[in-house]
Short mmCIF file of N, CA and C in Angstrom, two decimals:
data_model
loop_
_atom_site.label_atom_id
_atom_site.label_comp_id
_atom_site.label_asym_id
_atom_site.label_seq_id
_atom_site.Cartn_x
_atom_site.Cartn_y
_atom_site.Cartn_z
N UNK A 1 -16.91 16.53 -17.92
CA UNK A 1 -17.01 15.39 -17.35
C UNK A 1 -18.21 14.90 -16.52
N UNK A 2 -19.52 14.32 -16.40
CA UNK A 2 -20.32 14.30 -15.85
C UNK A 2 -19.69 13.38 -14.79
N UNK A 3 -20.76 13.51 -13.72
CA UNK A 3 -20.25 13.21 -12.20
C UNK A 3 -20.52 11.14 -12.66
N UNK A 4 -21.07 10.77 -13.45
CA UNK A 4 -21.09 9.20 -12.98
C UNK A 4 -19.91 8.88 -13.83
N UNK A 5 -19.06 9.83 -14.93
CA UNK A 5 -18.19 9.10 -15.76
C UNK A 5 -16.98 9.31 -14.79
N UNK A 6 -17.24 10.62 -13.72
CA UNK A 6 -15.64 10.92 -12.89
C UNK A 6 -16.15 9.64 -11.88
N UNK A 7 -17.02 8.90 -11.19
CA UNK A 7 -16.94 8.35 -10.34
C UNK A 7 -16.61 6.95 -10.69
N UNK A 8 -17.19 6.59 -11.86
CA UNK A 8 -16.58 5.34 -12.61
C UNK A 8 -15.03 5.30 -12.69
N UNK A 9 -14.38 6.28 -13.30
CA UNK A 9 -13.00 6.53 -13.15
C UNK A 9 -12.34 6.66 -11.53
N UNK A 10 -12.90 7.10 -10.81
CA UNK A 10 -12.25 7.01 -9.65
C UNK A 10 -12.21 5.57 -8.91
N UNK A 11 -13.42 4.94 -9.04
CA UNK A 11 -13.47 3.73 -8.63
C UNK A 11 -12.51 2.68 -9.66
N UNK A 12 -12.63 2.74 -10.77
CA UNK A 12 -11.39 2.06 -11.50
C UNK A 12 -9.91 2.26 -11.24
N UNK A 13 -9.35 3.79 -10.91
CA UNK A 13 -8.34 4.00 -10.08
C UNK A 13 -8.09 3.56 -8.92
N UNK A 14 -8.99 3.15 -8.03
CA UNK A 14 -8.79 2.79 -6.94
C UNK A 14 -8.72 1.22 -7.15
N UNK A 15 -9.29 0.80 -7.84
CA UNK A 15 -9.35 -0.72 -8.08
C UNK A 15 -7.89 -1.52 -8.61
N UNK A 16 -7.30 -0.40 -9.36
CA UNK A 16 -5.89 -1.01 -9.93
C UNK A 16 -4.86 -0.51 -9.31
N UNK A 17 -5.18 -0.23 -7.97
CA UNK A 17 -3.83 0.34 -7.32
C UNK A 17 -3.03 -0.66 -6.65
N UNK A 18 -1.61 -0.50 -7.00
CA UNK A 18 -0.66 -1.70 -6.31
C UNK A 18 0.18 -1.26 -5.35
N UNK A 19 0.20 -2.34 -4.35
CA UNK A 19 0.81 -1.75 -3.09
C UNK A 19 2.13 -1.47 -3.54
N UNK A 20 2.64 -0.75 -2.42
CA UNK A 20 3.93 0.12 -2.57
C UNK A 20 4.66 0.29 -1.18
N UNK A 21 5.68 -0.30 -1.22
CA UNK A 21 6.92 -0.19 -0.09
C UNK A 21 8.16 1.04 -0.33
N UNK A 22 8.05 1.72 1.33
CA UNK A 22 8.76 3.09 1.23
C UNK A 22 9.50 2.74 2.38
N UNK A 23 10.90 3.49 2.27
CA UNK A 23 11.73 3.31 3.56
C UNK A 23 12.65 4.53 3.34
N UNK A 24 12.99 5.17 4.27
CA UNK A 24 14.49 5.99 4.28
C UNK A 24 15.28 4.95 4.40
N UNK A 25 16.69 5.46 3.85
CA UNK A 25 18.13 4.33 3.83
C UNK A 25 18.13 4.00 5.32
N UNK A 26 18.26 5.03 5.98
CA UNK A 26 18.48 4.67 7.85
C UNK A 26 17.44 3.63 8.20
N UNK A 27 16.05 3.83 8.24
CA UNK A 27 15.24 2.88 8.70
C UNK A 27 15.24 1.49 7.80
N UNK A 28 15.67 1.53 6.87
CA UNK A 28 15.94 0.29 6.07
C UNK A 28 17.18 -0.51 6.68
N UNK A 29 18.52 0.24 6.99
CA UNK A 29 19.45 -0.38 7.11
C UNK A 29 19.48 -0.89 8.87
N UNK A 30 18.40 -0.13 9.61
CA UNK A 30 18.45 -0.93 10.95
C UNK A 30 17.52 -1.90 10.84
N UNK A 31 16.44 -1.96 10.16
CA UNK A 31 15.33 -2.69 10.18
C UNK A 31 15.74 -3.99 9.62
N UNK A 32 16.53 -4.30 8.47
CA UNK A 32 16.97 -5.19 7.84
C UNK A 32 17.98 -6.21 8.81
N UNK A 33 18.42 -5.63 9.92
CA UNK A 33 19.26 -6.34 10.88
C UNK A 33 18.47 -7.05 11.91
N UNK A 34 17.26 -6.70 11.86
CA UNK A 34 16.43 -7.42 12.62
C UNK A 34 15.79 -8.93 12.10
N UNK A 35 15.37 -9.88 12.98
CA UNK A 35 14.84 -11.01 12.29
C UNK A 35 13.63 -11.16 12.44
N UNK A 36 12.85 -11.77 11.41
CA UNK A 36 11.32 -11.73 11.58
C UNK A 36 11.25 -11.01 10.29
N UNK A 37 11.29 -9.55 10.36
CA UNK A 37 10.78 -8.63 9.65
C UNK A 37 9.49 -7.91 9.89
N UNK A 38 8.65 -8.22 11.05
CA UNK A 38 7.47 -7.62 11.59
C UNK A 38 7.44 -5.77 11.75
N UNK A 39 8.81 -5.77 12.29
CA UNK A 39 8.80 -4.20 12.33
C UNK A 39 9.35 -3.41 10.98
N UNK A 40 9.68 -3.86 10.36
CA UNK A 40 9.97 -3.35 9.05
C UNK A 40 8.43 -3.40 8.05
N UNK A 41 7.81 -4.47 8.20
CA UNK A 41 6.23 -4.25 7.69
C UNK A 41 5.48 -3.09 8.03
N UNK A 42 5.75 -3.05 9.54
CA UNK A 42 5.06 -1.73 10.12
C UNK A 42 5.56 -0.48 9.72
N UNK A 43 6.81 -0.33 9.50
CA UNK A 43 7.37 0.78 9.34
C UNK A 43 6.78 1.00 7.63
N UNK A 44 7.05 -0.09 6.91
CA UNK A 44 6.75 0.53 5.54
C UNK A 44 5.18 0.86 5.16
N UNK A 45 4.21 0.24 6.26
CA UNK A 45 2.70 0.66 5.81
C UNK A 45 2.86 1.75 6.55
N UNK A 46 3.50 2.35 7.82
CA UNK A 46 3.17 3.87 8.30
C UNK A 46 3.62 4.59 7.22
N UNK A 47 4.57 4.35 6.80
CA UNK A 47 5.17 5.51 6.03
C UNK A 47 4.19 5.43 4.61
N UNK A 48 3.73 4.47 4.02
CA UNK A 48 3.01 4.63 3.15
C UNK A 48 1.41 5.31 3.50
N UNK A 49 1.04 5.13 4.89
CA UNK A 49 -0.19 5.69 5.34
C UNK A 49 0.31 7.25 5.44
N UNK A 50 1.19 7.43 6.00
CA UNK A 50 1.75 8.75 6.19
C UNK A 50 1.56 9.77 4.62
N UNK A 51 1.88 9.18 3.54
CA UNK A 51 2.04 9.60 2.24
C UNK A 51 0.33 10.19 1.56
N UNK A 52 -0.33 9.42 2.08
CA UNK A 52 -1.70 9.40 1.58
C UNK A 52 -2.04 11.00 1.67
N UNK A 53 -1.88 11.63 2.88
CA UNK A 53 -2.30 12.83 3.19
C UNK A 53 -1.75 14.28 2.17
N UNK A 54 -1.00 14.32 1.92
CA UNK A 54 -0.64 15.33 0.90
C UNK A 54 -1.31 15.16 -0.27
N UNK A 55 -1.66 13.73 -1.18
CA UNK A 55 -2.11 13.77 -1.58
C UNK A 55 -3.52 13.90 -1.63
N UNK A 56 -4.29 13.79 -0.57
CA UNK A 56 -5.61 14.30 -0.34
C UNK A 56 -5.81 15.66 -0.43
N UNK A 57 -4.90 16.06 0.54
CA UNK A 57 -4.83 17.53 0.52
C UNK A 57 -4.89 18.10 -0.69
N UNK A 58 -4.18 17.94 -1.94
CA UNK A 58 -4.01 18.34 -3.30
C UNK A 58 -4.91 18.27 -3.95
N UNK A 59 -5.38 16.99 -3.50
CA UNK A 59 -6.82 16.39 -4.38
C UNK A 59 -8.24 17.57 -4.13
N UNK A 60 -7.99 17.64 -2.99
CA UNK A 60 -9.39 18.56 -2.36
C UNK A 60 -9.16 19.75 -2.57
N UNK A 61 -7.98 20.29 -2.88
CA UNK A 61 -7.87 22.04 -3.21
C UNK A 61 -7.97 21.98 -4.64
N UNK A 62 -7.77 20.73 -5.07
CA UNK A 62 -8.19 20.86 -6.83
C UNK A 62 -9.61 20.88 -7.16
N UNK A 63 -10.39 19.60 -5.99
CA UNK A 63 -11.73 19.69 -6.45
C UNK A 63 -12.24 21.22 -6.48
N UNK A 64 -11.69 22.09 -5.26
CA UNK A 64 -12.56 23.08 -4.57
C UNK A 64 -12.42 24.34 -5.78
N UNK A 65 -11.17 24.19 -6.53
CA UNK A 65 -10.99 25.34 -7.43
C UNK A 65 -11.91 24.83 -8.83
N UNK A 66 -12.23 23.55 -8.99
CA UNK A 66 -13.15 23.14 -10.25
C UNK A 66 -14.11 23.19 -9.75
N UNK A 67 -14.76 23.10 -8.66
CA UNK A 67 -16.02 23.32 -8.40
C UNK A 67 -16.33 24.67 -8.47
N UNK A 68 -15.46 25.79 -8.13
CA UNK A 68 -15.30 27.12 -8.17
C UNK A 68 -15.75 27.66 -9.41
N UNK A 69 -14.90 27.21 -10.25
CA UNK A 69 -14.90 27.54 -11.69
C UNK A 69 -16.23 27.20 -12.57
N UNK A 70 -16.64 25.79 -12.13
CA UNK A 70 -17.68 25.61 -12.77
C UNK A 70 -19.01 26.39 -12.25
N UNK A 71 -18.77 26.67 -11.17
CA UNK A 71 -20.08 27.44 -10.54
C UNK A 71 -20.12 28.91 -11.28
N UNK A 72 -18.76 29.73 -11.22
CA UNK A 72 -18.62 30.63 -12.05
C UNK A 72 -19.22 30.75 -13.23
N UNK A 73 -18.73 29.50 -14.19
CA UNK A 73 -19.00 29.53 -15.33
C UNK A 73 -20.62 29.55 -15.67
N UNK A 74 -21.11 28.72 -15.01
CA UNK A 74 -22.58 28.78 -14.80
C UNK A 74 -23.41 29.75 -14.48
N UNK A 75 -23.17 30.63 -13.78
CA UNK A 75 -23.63 32.05 -13.50
C UNK A 75 -23.20 32.91 -14.58
N UNK A 76 -21.90 32.82 -15.41
CA UNK A 76 -22.00 33.69 -16.26
C UNK A 76 -22.49 33.37 -17.44
N UNK A 77 -23.04 31.96 -17.75
CA UNK A 77 -23.91 31.60 -18.94
C UNK A 77 -25.33 31.82 -18.84
N UNK A 78 -25.97 32.56 -17.40
CA UNK A 78 -26.93 32.95 -17.41
C UNK A 78 -27.14 34.06 -18.01
#
């Protein structure tokens, strides 16, 4: 896959992302009892924000492996 195709694929995946709501059972029970729901919204956003980092780490490691294998393959073909 060349760089242009990969960039287009990443942009498409970023544009079609859907919002997600996430809560543990205890947080949900406590926050549903409050009026207004502003705290619940904040907790949801915080949980989703924290879940980004494991995916970034796995993606970064995968990219590093891909790049090193591509470099090794290019050196072997010379």
